[in-house]
Amino acid sequence: MGCNTASRGMRDFNKFCDSLELIDLPMTGGKYTWSSTTGNNYAKSLIDRFIINAAWDSQFPTISVSALDKPFSDHKPVCLTSNFEDWGHPPFRCEAMWFLNPSFLPLLEEWWHSFSFSGSPGFILAKKLQALKPK
């Protein structure tokens, strides 16, 4: 809007995207990501965007793009979001019956002390629990 010039660089970039069959992800939150006012001229353009290939699109089918509010700039920040929820490995589980076996606690203590991690106490606890899980 208010921008009618297509430079050689713009045309070359479009050819590049077409030759690689790149996909310009649709965006919510506005048609334009940049605006400028010079005198009586007001211009808007969709400059900021995410462009992906088909393989990436099939790997991340739930991605979406949104333009956010622009508090300090003439550009709107663009946010790429995925609704894919990978919660990782299931949490550590401990069966109460394990404690009925008299050899369990000494074995657990031996495993626990065999692990060595450095960092904050919370980090060390998390890492030791991760290491204990496969045992």
PDB file of C-alpha atoms in Angstrom:
ATOM      1  CA  MET A   1       0.000   0.000   0.000  1.00  0.00           C
ATOM      2  CA  GLY A   2       1.676   3.179  -1.171  1.00  0.00           C
ATOM      3  CA  CYS A   3       4.689   1.125  -2.322  1.00  0.00           C
ATOM      4  CA  ASN A   4       4.720   0.622  -6.068  1.00  0.00           C
ATOM      5  CA  THR A   5       8.404   0.043  -6.685  1.00  0.00           C
ATOM      6  CA  ALA A   6       9.626  -3.494  -7.317  1.00  0.00           C
ATOM      7  CA  SER A   7      13.413  -3.461  -7.368  1.00  0.00           C
ATOM      8  CA  ARG A   8      15.585  -5.987  -9.153  1.00  0.00           C
ATOM      9  CA  GLY A   9      16.450  -7.485  -5.752  1.00  0.00           C
ATOM     10  CA  MET A  10      12.745  -8.001  -5.025  1.00  0.00           C
ATOM     11  CA  ARG A  11      12.205  -9.701  -8.375  1.00  0.00           C
ATOM     12  CA  ASP A  12      15.285 -11.896  -7.872  1.00  0.00           C
ATOM     13  CA  PHE A  13      14.085 -12.888  -4.408  1.00  0.00           C
ATOM     14  CA  ASN A  14      10.657 -13.845  -5.812  1.00  0.00           C
ATOM     15  CA  LYS A  15      12.330 -15.975  -8.507  1.00  0.00           C
ATOM     16  CA  PHE A  16      14.492 -17.629  -5.842  1.00  0.00           C
ATOM     17  CA  CYS A  17      11.414 -18.476  -3.720  1.00  0.00           C
ATOM     18  CA  ASP A  18       9.555 -19.792  -6.765  1.00  0.00           C
ATOM     19  CA  SER A  19      12.495 -21.927  -7.923  1.00  0.00           C
ATOM     20  CA  LEU A  20      12.731 -23.628  -4.504  1.00  0.00           C
ATOM     21  CA  GLU A  21       8.934 -23.862  -4.177  1.00  0.00           C
ATOM     22  CA  LEU A  22       9.043 -22.001  -0.873  1.00  0.00           C
ATOM     23  CA  ILE A  23       5.829 -21.311   1.004  1.00  0.00           C
ATOM     24  CA  ASP A  24       5.062 -17.881   2.428  1.00  0.00           C
ATOM     25  CA  LEU A  25       3.115 -18.687   5.593  1.00  0.00           C
ATOM     26  CA  PRO A  26      -0.178 -16.800   5.946  1.00  0.00           C
ATOM     27  CA  MET A  27      -0.224 -14.343   8.829  1.00  0.00           C
ATOM     28  CA  THR A  28      -2.892 -13.162  11.260  1.00  0.00           C
ATOM     29  CA  GLY A  29      -2.813  -9.835  13.086  1.00  0.00           C
ATOM     30  CA  GLY A  30      -2.692  -7.554  10.066  1.00  0.00           C
ATOM     31  CA  LYS A  31      -1.898  -7.445   6.377  1.00  0.00           C
ATOM     32  CA  TYR A  32       1.268  -5.388   6.813  1.00  0.00           C
ATOM     33  CA  THR A  33       4.321  -5.585   9.077  1.00  0.00           C
ATOM     34  CA  TRP A  34       5.954  -2.247   8.222  1.00  0.00           C
ATOM     35  CA  SER A  35       4.638   1.273   7.855  1.00  0.00           C
ATOM     36  CA  SER A  36       6.118   4.703   7.215  1.00  0.00           C
ATOM     37  CA  THR A  37       4.840   8.246   7.017  1.00  0.00           C
ATOM     38  CA  THR A  38       6.835  10.772   5.006  1.00  0.00           C
ATOM     39  CA  GLY A  39       5.107  14.109   4.543  1.00  0.00           C
ATOM     40  CA  ASN A  40       1.684  13.340   3.046  1.00  0.00           C
ATOM     41  CA  ASN A  41       2.765   9.876   1.894  1.00  0.00           C
ATOM     42  CA  TYR A  42       1.758   6.856   3.939  1.00  0.00           C
ATOM     43  CA  ALA A  43       3.196   3.471   3.007  1.00  0.00           C
ATOM     44  CA  LYS A  44       2.622  -0.049   4.337  1.00  0.00           C
ATOM     45  CA  SER A  45       4.250  -3.292   3.295  1.00  0.00           C
ATOM     46  CA  LEU A  46       4.422  -6.974   4.229  1.00  0.00           C
ATOM     47  CA  ILE A  47       8.188  -7.114   4.716  1.00  0.00           C
ATOM     48  CA  ASP A  48       8.635  -9.389   7.734  1.00  0.00           C
ATOM     49  CA  ARG A  49       7.517 -12.977   7.159  1.00  0.00           C
ATOM     50  CA  PHE A  50       8.352 -16.648   7.519  1.00  0.00           C
ATOM     51  CA  ILE A  51       9.125 -18.636   4.386  1.00  0.00           C
ATOM     52  CA  ILE A  52       9.442 -22.428   4.567  1.00  0.00           C
ATOM     53  CA  ASN A  53       9.705 -25.417   2.254  1.00  0.00           C
ATOM     54  CA  ALA A  54       7.228 -28.301   1.922  1.00  0.00           C
ATOM     55  CA  ALA A  55       9.358 -30.667   4.032  1.00  0.00           C
ATOM     56  CA  TRP A  56       9.367 -28.191   6.913  1.00  0.00           C
ATOM     57  CA  ASP A  57       5.623 -27.679   6.502  1.00  0.00           C
ATOM     58  CA  SER A  58       4.966 -31.424   6.728  1.00  0.00           C
ATOM     59  CA  GLN A  59       7.278 -31.746   9.768  1.00  0.00           C
ATOM     60  CA  PHE A  60       5.497 -28.923  11.643  1.00  0.00           C
ATOM     61  CA  PRO A  61       1.867 -28.974  10.445  1.00  0.00           C
ATOM     62  CA  THR A  62       0.502 -26.860  13.326  1.00  0.00           C
ATOM     63  CA  ILE A  63       2.655 -23.757  12.862  1.00  0.00           C
ATOM     64  CA  SER A  64       1.040 -20.360  12.594  1.00  0.00           C
ATOM     65  CA  VAL A  65       2.325 -16.834  12.118  1.00  0.00           C
ATOM     66  CA  SER A  66       0.951 -13.692  13.718  1.00  0.00           C
ATOM     67  CA  ALA A  67       1.948 -10.038  13.572  1.00  0.00           C
ATOM     68  CA  LEU A  68       2.147  -8.461  17.020  1.00  0.00           C
ATOM     69  CA  ASP A  69       1.684  -4.836  18.064  1.00  0.00           C
ATOM     70  CA  LYS A  70       4.561  -2.486  17.238  1.00  0.00           C
ATOM     71  CA  PRO A  71       5.211  -0.393  20.321  1.00  0.00           C
ATOM     72  CA  PHE A  72       8.667   1.048  19.446  1.00  0.00           C
ATOM     73  CA  SER A  73       9.405   0.462  15.797  1.00  0.00           C
ATOM     74  CA  ASP A  74       8.017   0.895  12.315  1.00  0.00           C
ATOM     75  CA  HIS A  75       8.040  -2.933  12.077  1.00  0.00           C
ATOM     76  CA  LYS A  76       5.584  -5.279  13.764  1.00  0.00           C
ATOM     77  CA  PRO A  77       7.279  -8.236  15.460  1.00  0.00           C
ATOM     78  CA  VAL A  78       6.308 -11.499  13.790  1.00  0.00           C
ATOM     79  CA  CYS A  79       5.644 -14.536  15.991  1.00  0.00           C
ATOM     80  CA  LEU A  80       5.986 -18.140  14.785  1.00  0.00           C
ATOM     81  CA  THR A  81       3.994 -20.560  16.958  1.00  0.00           C
ATOM     82  CA  SER A  82       3.552 -24.305  16.953  1.00  0.00           C
ATOM     83  CA  ASN A  83       0.759 -26.082  18.773  1.00  0.00           C
ATOM     84  CA  PHE A  84       2.815 -29.283  18.766  1.00  0.00           C
ATOM     85  CA  GLU A  85       3.069 -30.471  22.332  1.00  0.00           C
ATOM     86  CA  ASP A  86       5.965 -32.799  22.996  1.00  0.00           C
ATOM     87  CA  TRP A  87       6.012 -33.366  26.711  1.00  0.00           C
ATOM     88  CA  GLY A  88       9.118 -35.510  26.415  1.00  0.00           C
ATOM     89  CA  HIS A  89       9.562 -38.768  28.249  1.00  0.00           C
ATOM     90  CA  PRO A  90       6.907 -39.810  30.764  1.00  0.00           C
ATOM     91  CA  PRO A  91       7.613 -38.629  34.302  1.00  0.00           C
ATOM     92  CA  PHE A  92       9.513 -40.740  36.808  1.00  0.00           C
ATOM     93  CA  ARG A  93       7.255 -43.269  38.541  1.00  0.00           C
ATOM     94  CA  CYS A  94       7.964 -45.246  41.684  1.00  0.00           C
ATOM     95  CA  GLU A  95       5.865 -48.231  42.690  1.00  0.00           C
ATOM     96  CA  ALA A  96       5.225 -48.556  46.446  1.00  0.00           C
ATOM     97  CA  MET A  97       5.824 -52.332  46.235  1.00  0.00           C
ATOM     98  CA  TRP A  98       9.503 -51.703  45.421  1.00  0.00           C
ATOM     99  CA  PHE A  99      10.041 -50.547  49.004  1.00  0.00           C
ATOM    100  CA  LEU A 100       8.870 -53.944  50.317  1.00  0.00           C
ATOM    101  CA  ASN A 101      11.983 -55.597  48.872  1.00  0.00           C
ATOM    102  CA  PRO A 102      14.804 -55.199  51.462  1.00  0.00           C
ATOM    103  CA  SER A 103      17.503 -54.894  48.790  1.00  0.00           C
ATOM    104  CA  PHE A 104      15.762 -52.032  46.967  1.00  0.00           C
ATOM    105  CA  LEU A 105      16.787 -49.076  49.171  1.00  0.00           C
ATOM    106  CA  PRO A 106      20.506 -49.988  49.304  1.00  0.00           C
ATOM    107  CA  LEU A 107      20.497 -50.453  45.512  1.00  0.00           C
ATOM    108  CA  LEU A 108      18.696 -47.137  45.026  1.00  0.00           C
ATOM    109  CA  GLU A 109      21.213 -45.394  47.295  1.00  0.00           C
ATOM    110  CA  GLU A 110      24.132 -46.943  45.376  1.00  0.00           C
ATOM    111  CA  TRP A 111      22.704 -45.745  42.046  1.00  0.00           C
ATOM    112  CA  TRP A 112      21.952 -42.273  43.462  1.00  0.00           C
ATOM    113  CA  HIS A 113      25.521 -41.754  44.690  1.00  0.00           C
ATOM    114  CA  SER A 114      27.002 -43.087  41.440  1.00  0.00           C
ATOM    115  CA  PHE A 115      25.605 -40.073  39.519  1.00  0.00           C
ATOM    116  CA  SER A 116      27.672 -36.884  39.421  1.00  0.00           C
ATOM    117  CA  PHE A 117      26.313 -33.595  38.110  1.00  0.00           C
ATOM    118  CA  SER A 118      27.187 -29.979  38.818  1.00  0.00           C
ATOM    119  CA  GLY A 119      24.886 -27.001  38.913  1.00  0.00           C
ATOM    120  CA  SER A 120      22.115 -25.707  41.101  1.00  0.00           C
ATOM    121  CA  PRO A 121      20.494 -28.129  43.574  1.00  0.00           C
ATOM    122  CA  GLY A 122      17.318 -28.222  41.480  1.00  0.00           C
ATOM    123  CA  PHE A 123      19.300 -28.992  38.327  1.00  0.00           C
ATOM    124  CA  ILE A 124      21.246 -31.766  40.076  1.00  0.00           C
ATOM    125  CA  LEU A 125      18.020 -33.295  41.411  1.00  0.00           C
ATOM    126  CA  ALA A 126      16.406 -33.244  37.958  1.00  0.00           C
ATOM    127  CA  LYS A 127      19.487 -34.785  36.326  1.00  0.00           C
ATOM    128  CA  LYS A 128      19.772 -37.516  38.962  1.00  0.00           C
ATOM    129  CA  LEU A 129      16.104 -38.408  38.551  1.00  0.00           C
ATOM    130  CA  GLN A 130      16.612 -38.552  34.770  1.00  0.00           C
ATOM    131  CA  ALA A 131      19.624 -40.846  35.216  1.00  0.00           C
ATOM    132  CA  LEU A 132      17.779 -43.022  37.733  1.00  0.00           C
ATOM    133  CA  LYS A 133      14.754 -43.590  35.500  1.00  0.00           C
ATOM    134  CA  PRO A 134      16.316 -46.168  33.132  1.00  0.00           C
ATOM    135  CA  LYS A 135      17.841 -48.070  36.065  1.00  0.00           C
TER     136      LYS A 135
END
